[in-house]
Short mmCIF file of C-alpha atoms and ligand atoms in Angstrom, two decimals:
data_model
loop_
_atom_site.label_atom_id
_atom_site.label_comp_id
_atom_site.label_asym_id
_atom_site.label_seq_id
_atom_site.Cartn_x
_atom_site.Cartn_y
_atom_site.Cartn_z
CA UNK J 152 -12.47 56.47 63.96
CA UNK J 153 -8.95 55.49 63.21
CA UNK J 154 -7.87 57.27 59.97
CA UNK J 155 -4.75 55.84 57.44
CA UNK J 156 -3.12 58.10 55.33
CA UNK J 157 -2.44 56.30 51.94
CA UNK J 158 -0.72 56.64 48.93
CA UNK J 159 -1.75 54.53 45.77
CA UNK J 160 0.47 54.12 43.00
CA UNK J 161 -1.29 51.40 40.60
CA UNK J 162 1.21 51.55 37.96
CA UNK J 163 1.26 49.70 34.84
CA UNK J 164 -0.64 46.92 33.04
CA UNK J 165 -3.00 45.25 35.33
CA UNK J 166 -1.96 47.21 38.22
CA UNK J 167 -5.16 49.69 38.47
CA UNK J 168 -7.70 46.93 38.27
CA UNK J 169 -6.46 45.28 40.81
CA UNK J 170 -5.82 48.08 43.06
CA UNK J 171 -9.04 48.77 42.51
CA UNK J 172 -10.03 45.58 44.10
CA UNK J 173 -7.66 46.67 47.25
CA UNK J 174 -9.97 49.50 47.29
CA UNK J 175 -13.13 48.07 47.10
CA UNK J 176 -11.94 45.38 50.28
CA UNK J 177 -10.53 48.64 51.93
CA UNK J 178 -14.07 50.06 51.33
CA UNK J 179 -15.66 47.09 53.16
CA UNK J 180 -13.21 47.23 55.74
CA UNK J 181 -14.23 51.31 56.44
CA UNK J 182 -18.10 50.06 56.54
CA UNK J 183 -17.75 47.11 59.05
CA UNK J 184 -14.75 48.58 61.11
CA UNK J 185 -13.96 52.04 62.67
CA UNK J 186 -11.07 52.54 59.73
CA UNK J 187 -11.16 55.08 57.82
CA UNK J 188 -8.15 55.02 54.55
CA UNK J 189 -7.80 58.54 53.46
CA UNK J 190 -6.45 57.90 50.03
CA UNK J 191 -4.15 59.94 47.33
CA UNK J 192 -3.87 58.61 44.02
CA UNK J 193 -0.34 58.88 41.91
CA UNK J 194 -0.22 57.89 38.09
CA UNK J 195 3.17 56.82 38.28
CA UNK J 196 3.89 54.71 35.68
CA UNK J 197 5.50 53.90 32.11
CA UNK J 198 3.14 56.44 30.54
CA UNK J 199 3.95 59.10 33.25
CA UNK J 200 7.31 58.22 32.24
CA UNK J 201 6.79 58.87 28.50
CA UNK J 202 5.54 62.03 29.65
CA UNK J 203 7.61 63.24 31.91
CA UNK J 204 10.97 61.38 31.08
CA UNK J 205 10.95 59.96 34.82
CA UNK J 206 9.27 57.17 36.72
CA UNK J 207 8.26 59.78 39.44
CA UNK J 208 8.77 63.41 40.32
CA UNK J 209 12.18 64.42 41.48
CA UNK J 210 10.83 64.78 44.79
CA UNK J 211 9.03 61.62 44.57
CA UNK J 212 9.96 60.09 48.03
CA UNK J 213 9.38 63.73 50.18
CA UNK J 214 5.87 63.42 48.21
CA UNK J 215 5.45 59.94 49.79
CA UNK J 216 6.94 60.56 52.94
CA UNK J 217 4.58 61.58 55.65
CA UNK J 218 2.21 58.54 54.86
CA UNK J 219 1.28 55.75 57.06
CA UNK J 220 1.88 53.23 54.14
CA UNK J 221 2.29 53.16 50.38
CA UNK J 222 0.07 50.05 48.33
CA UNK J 223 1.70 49.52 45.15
CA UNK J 224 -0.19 47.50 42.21
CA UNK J 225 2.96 46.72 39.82
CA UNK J 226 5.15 48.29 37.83
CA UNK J 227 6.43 48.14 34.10
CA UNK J 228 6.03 47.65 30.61
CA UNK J 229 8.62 46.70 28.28
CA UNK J 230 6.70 48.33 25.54
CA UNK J 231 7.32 51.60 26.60
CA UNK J 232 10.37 51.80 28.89
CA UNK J 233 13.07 49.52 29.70
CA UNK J 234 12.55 47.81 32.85
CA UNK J 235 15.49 48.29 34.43
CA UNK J 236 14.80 51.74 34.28
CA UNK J 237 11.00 51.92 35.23
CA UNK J 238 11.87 49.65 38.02
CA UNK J 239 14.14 52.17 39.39
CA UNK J 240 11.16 53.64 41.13
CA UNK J 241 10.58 51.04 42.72
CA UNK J 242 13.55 50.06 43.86
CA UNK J 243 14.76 53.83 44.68
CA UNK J 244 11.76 53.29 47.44
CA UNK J 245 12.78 50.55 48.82
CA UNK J 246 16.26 51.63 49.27
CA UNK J 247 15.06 55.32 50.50
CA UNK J 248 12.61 54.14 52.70
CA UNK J 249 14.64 51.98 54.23
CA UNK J 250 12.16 49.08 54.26
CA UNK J 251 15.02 46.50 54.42
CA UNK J 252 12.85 43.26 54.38
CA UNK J 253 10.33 42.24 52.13
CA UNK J 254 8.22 39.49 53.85
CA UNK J 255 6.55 37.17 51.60
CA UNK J 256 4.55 34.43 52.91
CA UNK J 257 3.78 31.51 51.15
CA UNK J 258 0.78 30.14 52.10
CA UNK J 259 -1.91 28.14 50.57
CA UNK J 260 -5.90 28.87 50.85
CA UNK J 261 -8.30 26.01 50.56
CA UNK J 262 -10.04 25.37 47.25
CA UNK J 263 -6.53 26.14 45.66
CA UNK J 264 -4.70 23.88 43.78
CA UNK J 265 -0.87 23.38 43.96
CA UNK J 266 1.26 21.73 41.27
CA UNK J 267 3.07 20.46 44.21
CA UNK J 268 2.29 16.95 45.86
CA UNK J 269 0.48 17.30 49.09
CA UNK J 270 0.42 20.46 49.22
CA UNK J 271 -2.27 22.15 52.21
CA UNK J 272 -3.56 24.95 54.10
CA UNK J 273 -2.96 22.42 56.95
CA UNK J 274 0.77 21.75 55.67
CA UNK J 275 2.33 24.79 53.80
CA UNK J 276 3.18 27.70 56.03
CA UNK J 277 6.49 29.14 55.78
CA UNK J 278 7.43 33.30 54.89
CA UNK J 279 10.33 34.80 53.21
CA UNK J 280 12.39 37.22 54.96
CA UNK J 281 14.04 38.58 51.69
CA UNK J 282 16.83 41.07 52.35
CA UNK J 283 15.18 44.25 50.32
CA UNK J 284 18.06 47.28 50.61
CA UNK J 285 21.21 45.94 49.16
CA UNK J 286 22.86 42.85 48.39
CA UNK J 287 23.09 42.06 44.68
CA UNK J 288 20.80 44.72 44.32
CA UNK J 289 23.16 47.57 45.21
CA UNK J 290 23.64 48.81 42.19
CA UNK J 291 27.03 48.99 41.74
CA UNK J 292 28.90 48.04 38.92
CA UNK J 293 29.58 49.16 35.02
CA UNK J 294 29.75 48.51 31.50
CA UNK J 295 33.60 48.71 30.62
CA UNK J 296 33.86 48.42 25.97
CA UNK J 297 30.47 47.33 25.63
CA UNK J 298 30.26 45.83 22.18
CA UNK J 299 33.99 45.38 21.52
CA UNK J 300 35.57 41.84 21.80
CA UNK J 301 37.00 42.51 25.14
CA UNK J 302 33.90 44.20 26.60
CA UNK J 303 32.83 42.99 29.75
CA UNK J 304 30.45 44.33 32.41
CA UNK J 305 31.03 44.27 36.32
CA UNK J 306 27.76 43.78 39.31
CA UNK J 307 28.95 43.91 42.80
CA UNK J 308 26.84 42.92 45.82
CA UNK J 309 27.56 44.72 48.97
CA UNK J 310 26.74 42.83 51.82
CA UNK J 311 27.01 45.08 55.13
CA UNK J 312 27.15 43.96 58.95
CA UNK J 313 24.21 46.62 59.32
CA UNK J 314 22.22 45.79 56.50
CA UNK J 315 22.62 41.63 56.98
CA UNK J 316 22.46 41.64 60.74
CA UNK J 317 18.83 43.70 60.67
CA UNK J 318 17.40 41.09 57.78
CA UNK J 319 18.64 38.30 59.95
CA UNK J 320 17.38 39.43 62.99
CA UNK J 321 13.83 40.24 61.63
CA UNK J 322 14.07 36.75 60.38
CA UNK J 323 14.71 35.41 63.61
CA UNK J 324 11.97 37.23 65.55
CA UNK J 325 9.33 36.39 62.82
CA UNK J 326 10.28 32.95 64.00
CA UNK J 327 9.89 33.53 67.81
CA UNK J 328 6.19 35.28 67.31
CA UNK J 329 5.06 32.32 65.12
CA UNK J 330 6.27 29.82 67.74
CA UNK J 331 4.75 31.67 70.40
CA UNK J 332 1.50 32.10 67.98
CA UNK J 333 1.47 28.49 67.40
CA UNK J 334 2.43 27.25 70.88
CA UNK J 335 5.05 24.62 70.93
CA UNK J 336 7.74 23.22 69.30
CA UNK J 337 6.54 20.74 66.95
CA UNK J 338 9.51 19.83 65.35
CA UNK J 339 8.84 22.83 62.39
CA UNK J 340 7.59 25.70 64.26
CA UNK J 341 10.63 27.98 65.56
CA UNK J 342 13.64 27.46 62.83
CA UNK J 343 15.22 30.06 60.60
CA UNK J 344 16.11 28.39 57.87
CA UNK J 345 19.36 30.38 56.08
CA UNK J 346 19.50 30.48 52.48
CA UNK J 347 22.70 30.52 51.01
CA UNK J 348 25.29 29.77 48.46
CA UNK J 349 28.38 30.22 50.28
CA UNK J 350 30.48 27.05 48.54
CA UNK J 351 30.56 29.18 45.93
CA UNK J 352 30.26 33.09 46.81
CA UNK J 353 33.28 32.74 48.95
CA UNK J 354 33.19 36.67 50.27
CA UNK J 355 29.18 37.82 49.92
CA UNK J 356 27.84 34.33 51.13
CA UNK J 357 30.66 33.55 53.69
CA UNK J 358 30.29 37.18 55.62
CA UNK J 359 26.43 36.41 54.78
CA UNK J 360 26.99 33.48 57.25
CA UNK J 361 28.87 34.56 59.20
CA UNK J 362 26.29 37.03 60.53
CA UNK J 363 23.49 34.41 60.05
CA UNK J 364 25.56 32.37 63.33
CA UNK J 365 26.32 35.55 64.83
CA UNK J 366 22.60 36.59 65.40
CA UNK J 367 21.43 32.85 65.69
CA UNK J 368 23.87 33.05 69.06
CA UNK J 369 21.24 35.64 70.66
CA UNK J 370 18.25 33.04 69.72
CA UNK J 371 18.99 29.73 71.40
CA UNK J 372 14.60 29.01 71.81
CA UNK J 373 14.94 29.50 67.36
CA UNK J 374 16.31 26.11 65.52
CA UNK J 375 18.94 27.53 62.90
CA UNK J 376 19.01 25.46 59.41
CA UNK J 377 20.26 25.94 56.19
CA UNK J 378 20.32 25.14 52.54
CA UNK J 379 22.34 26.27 49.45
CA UNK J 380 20.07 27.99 46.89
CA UNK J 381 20.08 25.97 44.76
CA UNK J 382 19.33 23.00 46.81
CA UNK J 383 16.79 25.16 48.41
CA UNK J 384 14.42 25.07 45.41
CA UNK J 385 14.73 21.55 45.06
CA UNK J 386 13.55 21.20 48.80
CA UNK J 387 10.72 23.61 47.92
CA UNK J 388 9.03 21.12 45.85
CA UNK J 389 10.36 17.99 47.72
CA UNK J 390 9.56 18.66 50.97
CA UNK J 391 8.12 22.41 51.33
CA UNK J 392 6.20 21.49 54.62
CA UNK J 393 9.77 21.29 56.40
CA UNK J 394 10.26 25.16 55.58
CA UNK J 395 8.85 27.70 58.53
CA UNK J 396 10.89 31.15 58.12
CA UNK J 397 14.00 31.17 55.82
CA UNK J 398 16.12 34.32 55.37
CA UNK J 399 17.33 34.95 52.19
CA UNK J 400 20.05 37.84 50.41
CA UNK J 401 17.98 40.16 47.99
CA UNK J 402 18.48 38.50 44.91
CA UNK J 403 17.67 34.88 46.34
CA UNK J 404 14.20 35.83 47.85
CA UNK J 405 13.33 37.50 44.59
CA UNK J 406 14.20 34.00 42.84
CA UNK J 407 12.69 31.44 45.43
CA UNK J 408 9.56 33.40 45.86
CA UNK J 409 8.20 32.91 42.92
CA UNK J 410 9.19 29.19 43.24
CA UNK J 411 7.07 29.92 46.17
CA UNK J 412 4.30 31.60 45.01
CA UNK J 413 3.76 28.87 42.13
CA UNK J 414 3.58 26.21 45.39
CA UNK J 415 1.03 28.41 46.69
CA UNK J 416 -1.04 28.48 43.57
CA UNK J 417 0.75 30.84 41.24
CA UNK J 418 1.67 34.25 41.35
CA UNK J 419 -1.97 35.52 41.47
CA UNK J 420 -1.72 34.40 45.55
CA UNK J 421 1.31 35.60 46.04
CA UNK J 422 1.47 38.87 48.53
CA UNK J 423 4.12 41.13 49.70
CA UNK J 424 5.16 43.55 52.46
CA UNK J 425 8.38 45.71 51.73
CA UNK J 426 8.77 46.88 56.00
CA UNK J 427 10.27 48.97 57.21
CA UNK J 428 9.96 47.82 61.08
CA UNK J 429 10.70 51.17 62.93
CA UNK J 430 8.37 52.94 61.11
CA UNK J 431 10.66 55.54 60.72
CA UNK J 432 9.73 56.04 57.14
CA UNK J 433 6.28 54.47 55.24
CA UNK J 434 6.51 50.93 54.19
CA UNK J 435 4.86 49.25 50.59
CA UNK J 436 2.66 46.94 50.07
CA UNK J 437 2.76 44.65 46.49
CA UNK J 438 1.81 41.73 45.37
CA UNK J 439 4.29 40.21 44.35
CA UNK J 440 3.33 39.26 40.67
CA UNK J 441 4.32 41.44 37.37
CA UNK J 442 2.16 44.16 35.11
CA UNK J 443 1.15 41.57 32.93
CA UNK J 444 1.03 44.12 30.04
CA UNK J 445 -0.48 41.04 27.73
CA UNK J 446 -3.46 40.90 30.27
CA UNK J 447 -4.27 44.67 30.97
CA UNK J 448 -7.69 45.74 30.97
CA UNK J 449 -9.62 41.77 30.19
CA UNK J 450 -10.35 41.87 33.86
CA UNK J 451 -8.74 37.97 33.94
CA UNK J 452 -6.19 38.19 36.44
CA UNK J 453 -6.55 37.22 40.35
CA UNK J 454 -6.79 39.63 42.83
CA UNK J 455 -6.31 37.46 45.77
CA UNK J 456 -2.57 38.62 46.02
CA UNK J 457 -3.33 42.14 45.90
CA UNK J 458 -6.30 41.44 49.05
CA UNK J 459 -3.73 39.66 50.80
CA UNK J 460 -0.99 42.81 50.46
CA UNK J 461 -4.42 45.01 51.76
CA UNK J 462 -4.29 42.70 54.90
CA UNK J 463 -0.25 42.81 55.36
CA UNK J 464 -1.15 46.41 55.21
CA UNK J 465 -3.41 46.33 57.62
CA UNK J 466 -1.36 43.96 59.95
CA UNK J 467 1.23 46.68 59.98
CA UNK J 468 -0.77 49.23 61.09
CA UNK J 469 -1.66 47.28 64.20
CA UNK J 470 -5.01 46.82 62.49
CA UNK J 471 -4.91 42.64 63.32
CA UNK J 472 -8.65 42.09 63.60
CA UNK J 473 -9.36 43.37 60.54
CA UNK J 474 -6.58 41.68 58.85
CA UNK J 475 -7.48 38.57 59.92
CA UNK J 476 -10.85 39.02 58.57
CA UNK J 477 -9.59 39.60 55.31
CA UNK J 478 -7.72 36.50 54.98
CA UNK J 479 -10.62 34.50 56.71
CA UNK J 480 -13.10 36.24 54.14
CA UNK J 481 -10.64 35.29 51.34
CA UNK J 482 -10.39 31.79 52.59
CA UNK J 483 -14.20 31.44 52.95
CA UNK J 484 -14.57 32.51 49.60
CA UNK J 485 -11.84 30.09 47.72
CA UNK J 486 -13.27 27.39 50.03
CA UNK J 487 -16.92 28.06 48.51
CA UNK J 488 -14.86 27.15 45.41
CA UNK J 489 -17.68 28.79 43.57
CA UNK J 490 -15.74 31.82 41.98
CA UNK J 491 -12.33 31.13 40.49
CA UNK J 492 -10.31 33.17 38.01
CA UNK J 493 -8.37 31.95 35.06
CA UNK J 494 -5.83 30.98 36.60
CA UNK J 495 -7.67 28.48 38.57
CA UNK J 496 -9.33 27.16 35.73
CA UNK J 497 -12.37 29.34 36.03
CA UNK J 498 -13.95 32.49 34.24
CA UNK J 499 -14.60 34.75 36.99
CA UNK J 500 -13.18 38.14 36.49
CA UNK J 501 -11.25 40.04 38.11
CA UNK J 502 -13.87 42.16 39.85
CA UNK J 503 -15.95 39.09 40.34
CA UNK J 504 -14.24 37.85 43.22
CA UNK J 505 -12.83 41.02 44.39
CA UNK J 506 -16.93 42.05 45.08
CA UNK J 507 -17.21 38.33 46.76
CA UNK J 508 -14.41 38.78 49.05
CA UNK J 509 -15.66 42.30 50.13
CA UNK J 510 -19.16 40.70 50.44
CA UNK J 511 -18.05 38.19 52.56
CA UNK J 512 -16.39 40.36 55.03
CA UNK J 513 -19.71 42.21 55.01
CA UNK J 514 -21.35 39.16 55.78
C1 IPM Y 57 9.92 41.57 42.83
C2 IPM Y 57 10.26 41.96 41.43
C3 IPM Y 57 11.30 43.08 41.45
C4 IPM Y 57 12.55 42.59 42.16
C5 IPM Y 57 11.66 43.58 40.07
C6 IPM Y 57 10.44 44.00 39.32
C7 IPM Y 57 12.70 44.66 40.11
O1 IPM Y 57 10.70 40.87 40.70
O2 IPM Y 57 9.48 42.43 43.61
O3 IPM Y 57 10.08 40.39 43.17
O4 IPM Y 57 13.38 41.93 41.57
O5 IPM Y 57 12.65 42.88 43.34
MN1 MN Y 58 10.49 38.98 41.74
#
């Protein structure tokens, strides 16, 4: 019996009931496989916050350190704390755990509806490589007279030849394992597509670049591509069945993937994996969606997201059979198209189709 070592942190708003809908697949997962997750529980949160006056003990990463992985419901309520001070946690995790990409797949399941035109399982199939340590994210900048005429506030992105080349590079060899995966070059499969802005950002998007050809150099089997940001969203609902990986600075993967995850369905589909590929430290596993504070506790929202971070979980562990079986259980059940959530125009709740998905993999 294979046993994980896991640290939960549901968080705020709708972020225990559906973690408790990773659990219950995670359950199924124990009873049909030889997995065993051995589970802590940590109320970080806004109210541990009003509490404590912090997100998370001091020590908060040596606490989380010696897991296998971390699964995160979400975090944040505006009600009670700022959010760009609840989200510190979460960011101060992805920084300290060095899990420098966030991969965010945009996929959609059958039975699912897309706002966007022709949009299938057979057709849509790309993943975001989002830069996750630094970037416009770094956290560096102040507030110089706030509130007098001449007040003015400063942001700078770093962009380092570590920290780019290693995002780049992951993007690149998600590319070579889904050609190989897939088997051929059919014109899609095997291109990196680089997401950029660098007409404008003439240092940050011009080094950003500049690495981007660098790495592409060691990758001649990987088609390189590349759009300006801005462009890129338009393309997303144009023509998203071009896309296959694209690799995108921290702040542009947060933007386009929830472009992405409304292609997919909306945000209740969309899953997340914050790696950190040498395992040298835990990585986190999110869906990608908000706390939803205006939701919490009507048992409405979908948990298909959260399953789906369960399964990148699972995937990182080396745990592929049962991953898979996740995401066929999950597309078994949207198929059925008997059990849908509000979001897809149903009533089932939240549980509802968490049970049906664990069911299913019972089955
Ligand atoms: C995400 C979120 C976070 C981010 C916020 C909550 C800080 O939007 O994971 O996409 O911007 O990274
Ligand atoms: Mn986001």
């Amino acid at each position: 019996m294979k046993q994980y070592r896991l640290a939960m942190i549901p968080g705020d708003g709708v972020g225990p009931e559906i973690t408790k809908e990773a659990e219950r697949v995670m359950d199924a997962i124990t009873k049909k496989y030889s997995i065993k997750f051995d589970t802590t529980w940590y109320d970080w949160s806004c109210d541990y916050y009003l509490k404590n006056g912090e997100m998370m003990p001091e020590n908060g990463l040596e606490i989380l350190k010696p897991y296998d992985s971390i699964f995160l419901g979400c975090i944040g309520d505006a009600n009670k704390v700022a959010d760009h001070v609840s989200l510190t946690m979460l960011l101060a995790i992805r920084k300290g755990f060095d899990q420098y990409v966030n991969v965010r797949p945009i996929k959609i399941f059958p039975g699912v509806y897309s706002p966007v035109k022709g949009v299938t399982p057979e057709t849509l199939d790309m993943v975001v490589i989002r830069e996750n340590t630094e970037g416009e994210y770094a956290g560096a900048g102040g507030f110089h007279k706030m509130g007098w005429p001449e007040g003015f506030a400063t942001q700078t992105g770093y962009f380092t030849q570590k920290g780019t080349e290693r995002a780049v590079r992951y993007a690149f060899d998600v590319a070579r394992s889904r050609k190989k995966l897939k088997g051929g070059d059919d014109g899609k499969v095997g291109m990196v597509t680089n997401c950029t802005k660098s007409n404008a950002l003439n240092y940050s998007m011009v080094f950003w670049d500049f690495v981007y050809n660098q790495v592409a150099e060691d990758y001649p089997d990987i088609k390189t591509d590349m759009a300006l940001v801005d462009a890129m969203t338009m393309w997303f609902v144009k023509n998203p069945h071009y896309f296959d990986v694209i690799v995108a600075s921290n702040l542009f993967g947060d933007i386009i993937t929830d472009l992405g995850a409304m292609i997919q369905g909306g945000m209740g589909f969309a899953a997340g994996a914050n790696i950190n590929p040498e395992k040298d430290y835990p990585s986190m596993f999110e869906p990608i969606h908000g706390s939803a504070p205006k939701y919490t506790g009507r048992a409405i929202v979908n948990p298909v997201a959260t399953i789906e971070s369960v399964r990148m979980m699972l995937e990182h562990l080396d745990e592929q059979e049962a991953a898979d079986d996740i995401h066929n259980s999950v597309a078994t059940v949207l198929g059925a198209g008997e059990i849908k959530t509000r979001d897809m125009g149903g009533d089932a709740k939240t549980h509802e189709l968490g049970e049906a998905i664990a069911k299913q993999i019972l089955a």
